[in-house]
mmCIF file of C-alpha atoms and ligand atoms in Angstrom:
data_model
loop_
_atom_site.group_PDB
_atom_site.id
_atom_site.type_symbol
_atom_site.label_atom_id
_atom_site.label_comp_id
_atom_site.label_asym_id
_atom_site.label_seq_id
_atom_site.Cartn_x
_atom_site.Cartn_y
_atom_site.Cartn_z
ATOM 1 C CA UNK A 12 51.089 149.324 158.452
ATOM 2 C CA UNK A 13 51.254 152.469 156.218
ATOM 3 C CA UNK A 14 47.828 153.482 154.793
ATOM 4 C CA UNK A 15 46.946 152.813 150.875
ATOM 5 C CA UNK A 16 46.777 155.882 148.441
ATOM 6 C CA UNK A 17 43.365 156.382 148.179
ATOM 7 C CA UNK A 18 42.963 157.723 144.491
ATOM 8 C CA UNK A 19 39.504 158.747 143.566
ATOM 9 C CA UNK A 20 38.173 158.481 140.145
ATOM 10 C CA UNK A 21 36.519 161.594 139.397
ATOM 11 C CA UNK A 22 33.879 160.381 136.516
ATOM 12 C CA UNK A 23 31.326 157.717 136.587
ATOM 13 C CA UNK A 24 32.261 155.072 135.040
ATOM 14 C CA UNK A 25 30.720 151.336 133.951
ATOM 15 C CA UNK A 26 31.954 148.562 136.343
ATOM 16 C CA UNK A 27 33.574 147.002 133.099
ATOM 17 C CA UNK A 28 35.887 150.218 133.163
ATOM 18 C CA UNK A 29 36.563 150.474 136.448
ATOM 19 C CA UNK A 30 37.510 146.304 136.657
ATOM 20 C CA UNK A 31 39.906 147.585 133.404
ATOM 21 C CA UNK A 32 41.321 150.270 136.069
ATOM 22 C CA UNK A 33 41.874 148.401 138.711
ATOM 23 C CA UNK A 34 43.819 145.059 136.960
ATOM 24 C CA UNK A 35 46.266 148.097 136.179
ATOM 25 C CA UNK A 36 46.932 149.317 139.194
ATOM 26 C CA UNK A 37 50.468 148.773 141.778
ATOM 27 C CA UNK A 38 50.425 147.763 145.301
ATOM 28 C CA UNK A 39 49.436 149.782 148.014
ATOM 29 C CA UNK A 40 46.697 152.082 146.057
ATOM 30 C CA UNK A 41 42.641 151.951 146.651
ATOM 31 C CA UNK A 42 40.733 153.225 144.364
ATOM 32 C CA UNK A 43 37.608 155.146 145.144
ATOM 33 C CA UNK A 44 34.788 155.311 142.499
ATOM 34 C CA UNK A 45 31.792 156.941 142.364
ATOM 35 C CA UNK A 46 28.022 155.706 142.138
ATOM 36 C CA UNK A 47 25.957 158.740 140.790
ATOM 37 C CA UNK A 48 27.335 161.496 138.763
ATOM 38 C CA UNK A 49 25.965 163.957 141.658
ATOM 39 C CA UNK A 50 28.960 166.290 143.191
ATOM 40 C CA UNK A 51 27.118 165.598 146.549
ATOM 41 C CA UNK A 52 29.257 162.011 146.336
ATOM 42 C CA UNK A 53 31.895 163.660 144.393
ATOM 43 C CA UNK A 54 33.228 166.266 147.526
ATOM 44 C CA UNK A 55 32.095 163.489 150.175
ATOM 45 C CA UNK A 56 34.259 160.417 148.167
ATOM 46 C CA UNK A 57 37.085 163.075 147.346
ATOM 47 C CA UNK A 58 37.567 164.384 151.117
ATOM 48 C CA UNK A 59 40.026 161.467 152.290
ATOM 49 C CA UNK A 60 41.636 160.644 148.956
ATOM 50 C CA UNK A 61 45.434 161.695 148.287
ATOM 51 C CA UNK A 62 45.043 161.801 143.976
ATOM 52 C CA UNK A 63 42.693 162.503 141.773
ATOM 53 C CA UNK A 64 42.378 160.684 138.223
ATOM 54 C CA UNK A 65 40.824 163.169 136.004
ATOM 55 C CA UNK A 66 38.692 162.429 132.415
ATOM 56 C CA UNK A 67 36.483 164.355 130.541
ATOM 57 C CA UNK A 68 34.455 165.155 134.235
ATOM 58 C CA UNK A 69 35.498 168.493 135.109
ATOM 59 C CA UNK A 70 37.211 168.647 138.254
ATOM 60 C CA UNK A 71 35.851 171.652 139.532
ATOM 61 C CA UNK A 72 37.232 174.501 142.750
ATOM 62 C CA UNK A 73 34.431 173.306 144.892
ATOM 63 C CA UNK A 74 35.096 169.665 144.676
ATOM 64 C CA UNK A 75 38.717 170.399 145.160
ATOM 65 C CA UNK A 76 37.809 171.997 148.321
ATOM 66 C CA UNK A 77 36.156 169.339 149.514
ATOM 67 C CA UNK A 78 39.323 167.597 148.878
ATOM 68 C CA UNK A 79 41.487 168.555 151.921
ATOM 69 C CA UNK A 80 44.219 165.394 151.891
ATOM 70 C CA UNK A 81 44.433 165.769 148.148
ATOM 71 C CA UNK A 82 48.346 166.082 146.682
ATOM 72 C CA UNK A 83 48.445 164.801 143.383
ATOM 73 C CA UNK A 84 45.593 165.148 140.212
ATOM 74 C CA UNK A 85 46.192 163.059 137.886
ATOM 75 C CA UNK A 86 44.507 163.380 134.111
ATOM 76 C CA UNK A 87 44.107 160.711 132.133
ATOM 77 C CA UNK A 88 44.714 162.431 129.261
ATOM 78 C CA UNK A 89 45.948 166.150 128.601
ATOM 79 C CA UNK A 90 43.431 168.084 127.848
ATOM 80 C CA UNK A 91 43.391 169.598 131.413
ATOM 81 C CA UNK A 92 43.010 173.569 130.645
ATOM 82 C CA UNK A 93 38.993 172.898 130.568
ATOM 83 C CA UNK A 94 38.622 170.134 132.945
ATOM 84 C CA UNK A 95 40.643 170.826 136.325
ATOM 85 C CA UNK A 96 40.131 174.125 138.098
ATOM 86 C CA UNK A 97 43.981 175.104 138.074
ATOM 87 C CA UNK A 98 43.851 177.904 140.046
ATOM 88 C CA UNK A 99 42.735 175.870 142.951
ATOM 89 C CA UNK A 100 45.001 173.548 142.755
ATOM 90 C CA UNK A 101 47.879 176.210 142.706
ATOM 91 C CA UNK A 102 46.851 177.250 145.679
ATOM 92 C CA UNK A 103 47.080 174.826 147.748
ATOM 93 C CA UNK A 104 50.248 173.327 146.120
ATOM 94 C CA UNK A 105 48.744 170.249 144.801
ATOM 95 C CA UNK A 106 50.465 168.876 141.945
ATOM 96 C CA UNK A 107 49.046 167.846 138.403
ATOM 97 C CA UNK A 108 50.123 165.817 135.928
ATOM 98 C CA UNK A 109 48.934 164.195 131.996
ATOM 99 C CA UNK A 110 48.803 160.764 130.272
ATOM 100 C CA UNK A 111 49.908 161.597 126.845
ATOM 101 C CA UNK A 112 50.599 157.579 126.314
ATOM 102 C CA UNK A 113 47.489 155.688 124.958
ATOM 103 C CA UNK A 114 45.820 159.765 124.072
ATOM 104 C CA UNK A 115 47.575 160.639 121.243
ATOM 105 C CA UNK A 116 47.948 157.999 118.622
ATOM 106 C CA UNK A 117 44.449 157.491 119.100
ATOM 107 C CA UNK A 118 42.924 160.947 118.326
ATOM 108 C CA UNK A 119 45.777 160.906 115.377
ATOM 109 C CA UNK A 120 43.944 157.866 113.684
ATOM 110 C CA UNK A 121 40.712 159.269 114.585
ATOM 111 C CA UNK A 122 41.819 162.433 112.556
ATOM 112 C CA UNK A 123 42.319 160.386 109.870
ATOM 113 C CA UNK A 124 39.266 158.227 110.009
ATOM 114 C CA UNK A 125 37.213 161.815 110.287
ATOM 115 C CA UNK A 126 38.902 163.342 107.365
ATOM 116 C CA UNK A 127 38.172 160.460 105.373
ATOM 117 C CA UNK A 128 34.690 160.278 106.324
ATOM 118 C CA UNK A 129 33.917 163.817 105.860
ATOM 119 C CA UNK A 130 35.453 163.461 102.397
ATOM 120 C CA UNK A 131 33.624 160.382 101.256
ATOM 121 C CA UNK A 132 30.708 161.105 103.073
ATOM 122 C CA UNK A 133 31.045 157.662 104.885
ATOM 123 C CA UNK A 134 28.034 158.334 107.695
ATOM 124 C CA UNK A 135 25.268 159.855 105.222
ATOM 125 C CA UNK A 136 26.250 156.991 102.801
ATOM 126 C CA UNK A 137 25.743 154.212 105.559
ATOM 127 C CA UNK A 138 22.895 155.712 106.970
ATOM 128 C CA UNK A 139 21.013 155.886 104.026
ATOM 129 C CA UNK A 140 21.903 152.217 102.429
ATOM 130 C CA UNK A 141 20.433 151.007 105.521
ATOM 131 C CA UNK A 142 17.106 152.666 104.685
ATOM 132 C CA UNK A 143 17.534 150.793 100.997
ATOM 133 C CA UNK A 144 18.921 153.879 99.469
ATOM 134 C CA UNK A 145 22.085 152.505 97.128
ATOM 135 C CA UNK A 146 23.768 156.410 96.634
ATOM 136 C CA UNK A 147 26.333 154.492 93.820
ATOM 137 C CA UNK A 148 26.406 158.188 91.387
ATOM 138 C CA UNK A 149 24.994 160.301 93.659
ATOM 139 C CA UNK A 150 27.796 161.254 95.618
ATOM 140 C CA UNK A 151 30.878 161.359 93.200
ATOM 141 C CA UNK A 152 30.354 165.094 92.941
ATOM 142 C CA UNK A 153 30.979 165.993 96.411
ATOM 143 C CA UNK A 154 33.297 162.877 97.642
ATOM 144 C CA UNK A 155 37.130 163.494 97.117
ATOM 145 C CA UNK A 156 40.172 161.918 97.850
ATOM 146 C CA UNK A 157 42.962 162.904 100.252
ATOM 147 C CA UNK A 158 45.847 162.257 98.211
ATOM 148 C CA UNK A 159 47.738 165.513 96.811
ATOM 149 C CA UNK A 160 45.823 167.933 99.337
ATOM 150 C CA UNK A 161 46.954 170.171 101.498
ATOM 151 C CA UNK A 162 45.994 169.671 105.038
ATOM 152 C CA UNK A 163 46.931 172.478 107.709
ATOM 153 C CA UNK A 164 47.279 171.853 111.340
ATOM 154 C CA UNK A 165 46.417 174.261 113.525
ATOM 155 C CA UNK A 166 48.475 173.202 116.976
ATOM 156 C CA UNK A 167 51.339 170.707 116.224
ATOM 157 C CA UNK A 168 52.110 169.140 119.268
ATOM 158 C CA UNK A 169 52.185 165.495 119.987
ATOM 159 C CA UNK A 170 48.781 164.869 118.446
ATOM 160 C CA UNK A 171 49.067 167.188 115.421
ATOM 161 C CA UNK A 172 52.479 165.675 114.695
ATOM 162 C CA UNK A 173 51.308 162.211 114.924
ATOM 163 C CA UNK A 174 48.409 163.249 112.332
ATOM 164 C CA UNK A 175 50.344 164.825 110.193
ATOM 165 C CA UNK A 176 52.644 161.315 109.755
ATOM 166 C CA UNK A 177 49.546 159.287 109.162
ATOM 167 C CA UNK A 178 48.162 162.600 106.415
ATOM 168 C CA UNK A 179 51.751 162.023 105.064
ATOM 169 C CA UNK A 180 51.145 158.718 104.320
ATOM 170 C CA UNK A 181 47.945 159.241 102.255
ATOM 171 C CA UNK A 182 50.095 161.999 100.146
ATOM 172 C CA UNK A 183 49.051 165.128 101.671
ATOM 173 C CA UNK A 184 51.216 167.762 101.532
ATOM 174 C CA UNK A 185 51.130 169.314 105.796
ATOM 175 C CA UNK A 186 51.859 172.657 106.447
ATOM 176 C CA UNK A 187 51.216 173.817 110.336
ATOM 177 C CA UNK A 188 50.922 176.845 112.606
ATOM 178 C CA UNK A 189 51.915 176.754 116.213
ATOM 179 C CA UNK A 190 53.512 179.539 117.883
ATOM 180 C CA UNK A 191 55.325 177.489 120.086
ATOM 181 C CA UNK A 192 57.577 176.027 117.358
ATOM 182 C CA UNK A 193 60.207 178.137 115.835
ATOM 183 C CA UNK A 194 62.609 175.361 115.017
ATOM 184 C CA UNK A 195 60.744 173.373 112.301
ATOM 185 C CA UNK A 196 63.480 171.278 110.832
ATOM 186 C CA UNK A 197 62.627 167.394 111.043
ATOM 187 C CA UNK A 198 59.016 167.959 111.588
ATOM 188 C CA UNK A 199 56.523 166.233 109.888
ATOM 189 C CA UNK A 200 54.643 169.089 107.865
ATOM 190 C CA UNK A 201 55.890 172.643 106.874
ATOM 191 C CA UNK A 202 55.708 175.666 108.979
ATOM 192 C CA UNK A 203 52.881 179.026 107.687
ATOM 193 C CA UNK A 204 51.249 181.462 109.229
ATOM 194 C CA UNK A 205 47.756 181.269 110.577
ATOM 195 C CA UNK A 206 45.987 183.185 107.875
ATOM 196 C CA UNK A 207 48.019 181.008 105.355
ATOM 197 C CA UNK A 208 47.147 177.207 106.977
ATOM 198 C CA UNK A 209 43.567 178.852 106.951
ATOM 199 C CA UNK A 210 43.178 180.090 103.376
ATOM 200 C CA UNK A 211 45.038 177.504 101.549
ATOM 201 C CA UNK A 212 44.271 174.018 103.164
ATOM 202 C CA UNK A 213 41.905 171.256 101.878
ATOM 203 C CA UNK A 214 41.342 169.865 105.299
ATOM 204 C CA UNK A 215 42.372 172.258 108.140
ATOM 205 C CA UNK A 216 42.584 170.003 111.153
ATOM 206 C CA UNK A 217 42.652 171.360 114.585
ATOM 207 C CA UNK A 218 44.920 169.954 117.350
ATOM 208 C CA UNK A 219 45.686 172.795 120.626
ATOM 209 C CA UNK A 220 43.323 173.227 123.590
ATOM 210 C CA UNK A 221 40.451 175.577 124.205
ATOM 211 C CA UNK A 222 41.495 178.211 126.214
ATOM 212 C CA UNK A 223 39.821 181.982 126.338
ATOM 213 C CA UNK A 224 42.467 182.538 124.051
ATOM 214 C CA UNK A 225 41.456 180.008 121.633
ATOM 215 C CA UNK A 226 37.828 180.031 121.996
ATOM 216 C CA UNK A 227 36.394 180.607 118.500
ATOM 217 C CA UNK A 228 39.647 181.003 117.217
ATOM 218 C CA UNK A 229 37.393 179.339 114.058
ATOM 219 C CA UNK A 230 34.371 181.898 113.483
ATOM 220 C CA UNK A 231 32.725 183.217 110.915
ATOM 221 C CA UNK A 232 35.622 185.535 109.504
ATOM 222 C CA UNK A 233 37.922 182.393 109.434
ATOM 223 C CA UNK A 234 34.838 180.525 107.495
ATOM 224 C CA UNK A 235 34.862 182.882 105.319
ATOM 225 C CA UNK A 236 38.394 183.020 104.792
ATOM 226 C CA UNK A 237 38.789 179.171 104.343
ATOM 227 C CA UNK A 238 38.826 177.461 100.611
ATOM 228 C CA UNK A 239 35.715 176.656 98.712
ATOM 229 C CA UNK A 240 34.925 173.079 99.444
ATOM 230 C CA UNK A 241 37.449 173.084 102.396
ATOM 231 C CA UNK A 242 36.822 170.006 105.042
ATOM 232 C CA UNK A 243 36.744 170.978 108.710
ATOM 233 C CA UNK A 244 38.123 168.378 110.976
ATOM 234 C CA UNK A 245 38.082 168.829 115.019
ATOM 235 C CA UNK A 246 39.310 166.401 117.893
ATOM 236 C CA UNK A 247 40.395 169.160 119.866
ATOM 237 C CA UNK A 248 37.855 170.573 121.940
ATOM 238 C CA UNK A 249 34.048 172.156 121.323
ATOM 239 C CA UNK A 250 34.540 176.129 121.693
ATOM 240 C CA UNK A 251 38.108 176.610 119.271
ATOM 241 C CA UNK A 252 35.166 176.338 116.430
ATOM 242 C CA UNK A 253 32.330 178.475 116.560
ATOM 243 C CA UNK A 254 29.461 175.908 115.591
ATOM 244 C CA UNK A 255 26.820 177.607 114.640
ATOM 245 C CA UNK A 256 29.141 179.809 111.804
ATOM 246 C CA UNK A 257 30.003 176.037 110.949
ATOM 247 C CA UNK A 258 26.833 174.164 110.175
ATOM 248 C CA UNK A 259 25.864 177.503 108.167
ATOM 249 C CA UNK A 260 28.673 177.666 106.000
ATOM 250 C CA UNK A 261 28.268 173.535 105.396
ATOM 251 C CA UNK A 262 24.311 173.979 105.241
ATOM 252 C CA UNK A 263 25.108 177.182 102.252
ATOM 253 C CA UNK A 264 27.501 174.689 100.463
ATOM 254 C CA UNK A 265 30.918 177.232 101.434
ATOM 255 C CA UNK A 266 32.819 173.972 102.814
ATOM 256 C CA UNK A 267 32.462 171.051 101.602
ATOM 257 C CA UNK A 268 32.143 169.007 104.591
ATOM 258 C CA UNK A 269 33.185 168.519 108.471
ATOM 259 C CA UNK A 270 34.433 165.648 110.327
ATOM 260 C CA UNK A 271 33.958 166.599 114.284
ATOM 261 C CA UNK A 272 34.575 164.622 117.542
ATOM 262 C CA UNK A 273 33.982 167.487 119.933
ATOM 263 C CA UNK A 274 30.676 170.369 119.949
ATOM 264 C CA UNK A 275 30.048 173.092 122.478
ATOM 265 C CA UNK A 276 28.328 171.939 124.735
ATOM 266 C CA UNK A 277 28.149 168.425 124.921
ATOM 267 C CA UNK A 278 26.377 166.210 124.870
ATOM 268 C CA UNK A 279 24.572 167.426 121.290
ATOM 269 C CA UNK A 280 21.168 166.114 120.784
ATOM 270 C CA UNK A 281 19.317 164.523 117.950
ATOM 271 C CA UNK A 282 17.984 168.445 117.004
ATOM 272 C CA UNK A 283 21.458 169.553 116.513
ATOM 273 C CA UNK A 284 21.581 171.642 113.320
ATOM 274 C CA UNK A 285 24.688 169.443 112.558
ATOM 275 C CA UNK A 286 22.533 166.294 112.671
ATOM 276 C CA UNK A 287 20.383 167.558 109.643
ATOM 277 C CA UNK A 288 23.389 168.000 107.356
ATOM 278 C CA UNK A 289 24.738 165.314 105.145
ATOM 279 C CA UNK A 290 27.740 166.398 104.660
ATOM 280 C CA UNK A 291 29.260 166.571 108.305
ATOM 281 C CA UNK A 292 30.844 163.043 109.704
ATOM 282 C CA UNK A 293 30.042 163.136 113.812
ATOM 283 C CA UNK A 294 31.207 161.182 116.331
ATOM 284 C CA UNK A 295 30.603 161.451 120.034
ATOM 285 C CA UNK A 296 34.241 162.711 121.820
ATOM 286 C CA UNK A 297 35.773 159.473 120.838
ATOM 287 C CA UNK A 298 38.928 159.998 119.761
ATOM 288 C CA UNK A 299 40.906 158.862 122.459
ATOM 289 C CA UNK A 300 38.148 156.329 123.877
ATOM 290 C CA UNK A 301 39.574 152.960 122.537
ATOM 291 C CA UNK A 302 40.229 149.925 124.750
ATOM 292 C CA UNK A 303 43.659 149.905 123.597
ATOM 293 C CA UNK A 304 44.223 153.619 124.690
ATOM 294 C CA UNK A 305 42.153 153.188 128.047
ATOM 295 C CA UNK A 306 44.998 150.383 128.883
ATOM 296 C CA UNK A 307 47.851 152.326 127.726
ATOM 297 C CA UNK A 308 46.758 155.104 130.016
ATOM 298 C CA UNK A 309 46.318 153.454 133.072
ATOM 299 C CA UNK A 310 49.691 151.443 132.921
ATOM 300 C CA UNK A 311 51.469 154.960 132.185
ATOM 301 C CA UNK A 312 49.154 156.252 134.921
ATOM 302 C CA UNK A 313 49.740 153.833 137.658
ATOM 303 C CA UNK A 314 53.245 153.584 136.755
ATOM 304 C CA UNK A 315 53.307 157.894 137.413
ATOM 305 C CA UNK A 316 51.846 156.697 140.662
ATOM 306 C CA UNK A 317 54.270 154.364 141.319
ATOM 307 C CA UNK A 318 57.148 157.401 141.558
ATOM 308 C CA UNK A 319 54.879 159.467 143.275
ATOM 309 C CA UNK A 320 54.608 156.701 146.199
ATOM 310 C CA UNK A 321 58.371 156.552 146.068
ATOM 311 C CA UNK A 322 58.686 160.266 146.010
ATOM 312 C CA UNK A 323 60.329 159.866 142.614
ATOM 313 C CA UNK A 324 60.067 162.675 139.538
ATOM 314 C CA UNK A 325 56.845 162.408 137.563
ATOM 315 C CA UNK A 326 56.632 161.850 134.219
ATOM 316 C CA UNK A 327 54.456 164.709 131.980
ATOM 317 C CA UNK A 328 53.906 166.847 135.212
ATOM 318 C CA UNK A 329 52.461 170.279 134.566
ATOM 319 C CA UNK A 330 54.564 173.296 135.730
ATOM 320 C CA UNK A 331 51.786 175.093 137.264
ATOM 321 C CA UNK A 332 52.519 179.134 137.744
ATOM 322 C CA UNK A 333 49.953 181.482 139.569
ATOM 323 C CA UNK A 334 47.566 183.506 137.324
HETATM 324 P P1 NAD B 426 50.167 169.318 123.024
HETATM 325 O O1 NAD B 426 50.257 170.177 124.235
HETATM 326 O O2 NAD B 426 51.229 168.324 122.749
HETATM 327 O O3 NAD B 426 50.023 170.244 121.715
HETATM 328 C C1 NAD B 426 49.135 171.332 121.658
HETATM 329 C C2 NAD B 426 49.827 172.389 120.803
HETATM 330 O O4 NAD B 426 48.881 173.447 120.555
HETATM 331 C C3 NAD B 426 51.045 173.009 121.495
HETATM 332 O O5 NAD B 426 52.208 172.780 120.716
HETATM 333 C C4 NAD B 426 50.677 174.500 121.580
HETATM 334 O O6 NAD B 426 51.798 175.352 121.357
HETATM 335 C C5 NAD B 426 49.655 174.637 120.452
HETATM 336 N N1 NAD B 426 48.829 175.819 120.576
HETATM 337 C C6 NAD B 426 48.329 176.408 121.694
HETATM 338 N N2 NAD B 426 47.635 177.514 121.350
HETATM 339 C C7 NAD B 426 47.696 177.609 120.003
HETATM 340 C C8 NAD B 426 47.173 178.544 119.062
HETATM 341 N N3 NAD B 426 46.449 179.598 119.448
HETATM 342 N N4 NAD B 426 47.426 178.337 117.749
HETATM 343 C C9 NAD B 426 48.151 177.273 117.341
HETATM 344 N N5 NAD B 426 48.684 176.363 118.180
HETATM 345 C C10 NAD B 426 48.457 176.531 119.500
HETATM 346 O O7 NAD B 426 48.737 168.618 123.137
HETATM 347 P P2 NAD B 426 48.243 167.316 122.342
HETATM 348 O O8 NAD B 426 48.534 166.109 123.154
HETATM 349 O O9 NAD B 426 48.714 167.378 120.943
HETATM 350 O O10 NAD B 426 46.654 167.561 122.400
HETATM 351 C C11 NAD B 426 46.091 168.622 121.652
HETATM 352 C C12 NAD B 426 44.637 168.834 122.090
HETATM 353 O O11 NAD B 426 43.865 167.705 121.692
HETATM 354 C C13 NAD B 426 44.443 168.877 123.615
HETATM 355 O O12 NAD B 426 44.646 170.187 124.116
HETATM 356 C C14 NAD B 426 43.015 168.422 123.792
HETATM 357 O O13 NAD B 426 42.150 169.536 123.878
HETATM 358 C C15 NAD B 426 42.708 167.655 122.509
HETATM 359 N N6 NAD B 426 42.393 166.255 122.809
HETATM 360 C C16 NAD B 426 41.182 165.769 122.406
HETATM 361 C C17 NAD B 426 40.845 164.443 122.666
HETATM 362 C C18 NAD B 426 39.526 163.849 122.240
HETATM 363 O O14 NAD B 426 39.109 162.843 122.792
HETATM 364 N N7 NAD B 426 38.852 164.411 121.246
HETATM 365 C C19 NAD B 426 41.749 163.615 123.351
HETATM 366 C C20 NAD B 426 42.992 164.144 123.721
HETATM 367 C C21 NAD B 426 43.293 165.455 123.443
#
């Protein structure tokens, strides 16, 4: 009898989740899940599993060391540049591959559902009716519509794209900078430079991954250079936006308001300058965290699996190349 795949799941998870997980999984897999969120049980768990399921738990060298049958990490998502140690998995050979299915038309409505509550104020206005406080004139001068703004994307891959359908159909006019895209025809929004998404969008909406690269690529200069009473909206990652520039320039009144999913360095606490403002819309690195996406991802997931058992070609692998 041929042993199971033993796939481990590399972040703690409620038993809720993990019975979701396991009513999508093939034949001939076991899944390995953890009980603490101590790396202790993370390297001892990991050291006879094959694959790795990666979330938002970084997936660091040492517990890939620990790791000695592993062949195969698999992300849940694809926001892997921060959260698997990619070096390490170069090499030794081990191959790593993304869930785009059930990730991205999720963070695209979130995008949506952040611009609109940054523009309307939505969480400031709910949290103060339910302390009796009926704001019916009070905000009209600082709660706009989205129709007939511009809103720039900053990234335009699968996520921005999908955003910029669902902007579309609130009659934005997108424009986008990516410098992976020179051939822009068909695309959903127009093609600018950088300093032009920055300086002439309403909304300026972020959608690439943190990388050194990218980290900050929002500061203070780019703040500064943004429209008066510009909305900030990030799903991307904490890091591309330098947060503390942010909550000045919405505490002095420069933007008009944020909508953010992500923060460096999460978990933020109740203290959190952003907490204090009124005019920033938070939510807790949601955007992809429905129960509709979590079951789209494992199906797409296990299915991946499935080729990988029959030595088949993955779907979304990553082409990893040595530093
Ligand atoms: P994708 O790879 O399809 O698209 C990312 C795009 O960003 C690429 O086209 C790339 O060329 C572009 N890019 C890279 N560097 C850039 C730069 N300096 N300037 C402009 N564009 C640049 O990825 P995707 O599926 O669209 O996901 C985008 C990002 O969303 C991920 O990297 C991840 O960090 C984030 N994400 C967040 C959540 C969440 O829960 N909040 C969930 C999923 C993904």
């Amino acid at each position: 009898m041929t042993r199971p795949l033993r796939v481990f799941y590399n972040s703690l998870g409620t038993p809720e989740m993990y019975k979701l997980i396991r009513s999508r999984m093939g034949a001939g897999l076991s899944l390995v899940t953890l009980e603490t969120d101590e790396d202790s049980e993370r390297r001892a768990k990991i050291a006879d599993c094959d694959v790795a399921i990666v979330a938002a738990k970084p997936l660091t060298a040492e517990v890939i060391a620990a790791a000695q049958r592993l062949k195969l990490v698999h992300h849940q998502g694809v926001g892997y540049h921060d959260t698997v140690a990619t070096e390490a998995l170069t090499e030794r050979g081990i191959r790593l591959a993304l869930t785009p299915e059930g990730t991205t038309i999720g963070v695209a409505e979130h995008t949506l559902l952040l611009a609109l509550g940054a523009a309307r104020r939505a969480a400031f206005a709910d949290a103060e009716l339910r302390q009796g406080r009926w704001h019916v004139n009070a905000l009209r001068p600082v709660s706009v519509e989205l129709f007939n703004k511009t809103v720039g994307l900053i990234g335009f891959g699968r996520i921005g794209q999908e955003a910029a359908k669902r902007f579309n159909a609130f009659g934005c006019n997108c424009i986008f900078f990516d410098p992976a895209i020179s051939e822009p025809a068909g695309l959903p929004a127009t093609m600018a430079s950088f300093e032009e998404v920055v300086e002439t969008s309403d909304i300026l909406s972020l959608h690439l991954p943190l990388s050194p690269r990218t980290k900050h690529l929002i500061g203070k200069a780019e703040i500064a250079r943004m429209k008066q009473d510009a909305i900030l909206v990030n799903t991307a990652r904490g890091g591309i936006v330098d947060d503390v520039a942010l909550a000045e320039a919405l505490a002095a009144g420069k933007l008009l308001a944020a909508g953010l999913d992500v923060f460096e360095g999460e978990p933020i606490g109740a203290d959190h300058k952003f907490c204090g403002l009124p005019n920033v819309f938070l939510t807790p690195h949601i955007s992809a965290g429905t129960r509709d996406a979590m079951g789209h991802k494992m199906t797409a997931l296990f299915a991946n699996l499935a080729r990988f058992q029959k030595g088949e070609p993955l779907n979304n692998e990553v082409a990893l190349v040595s530093a």
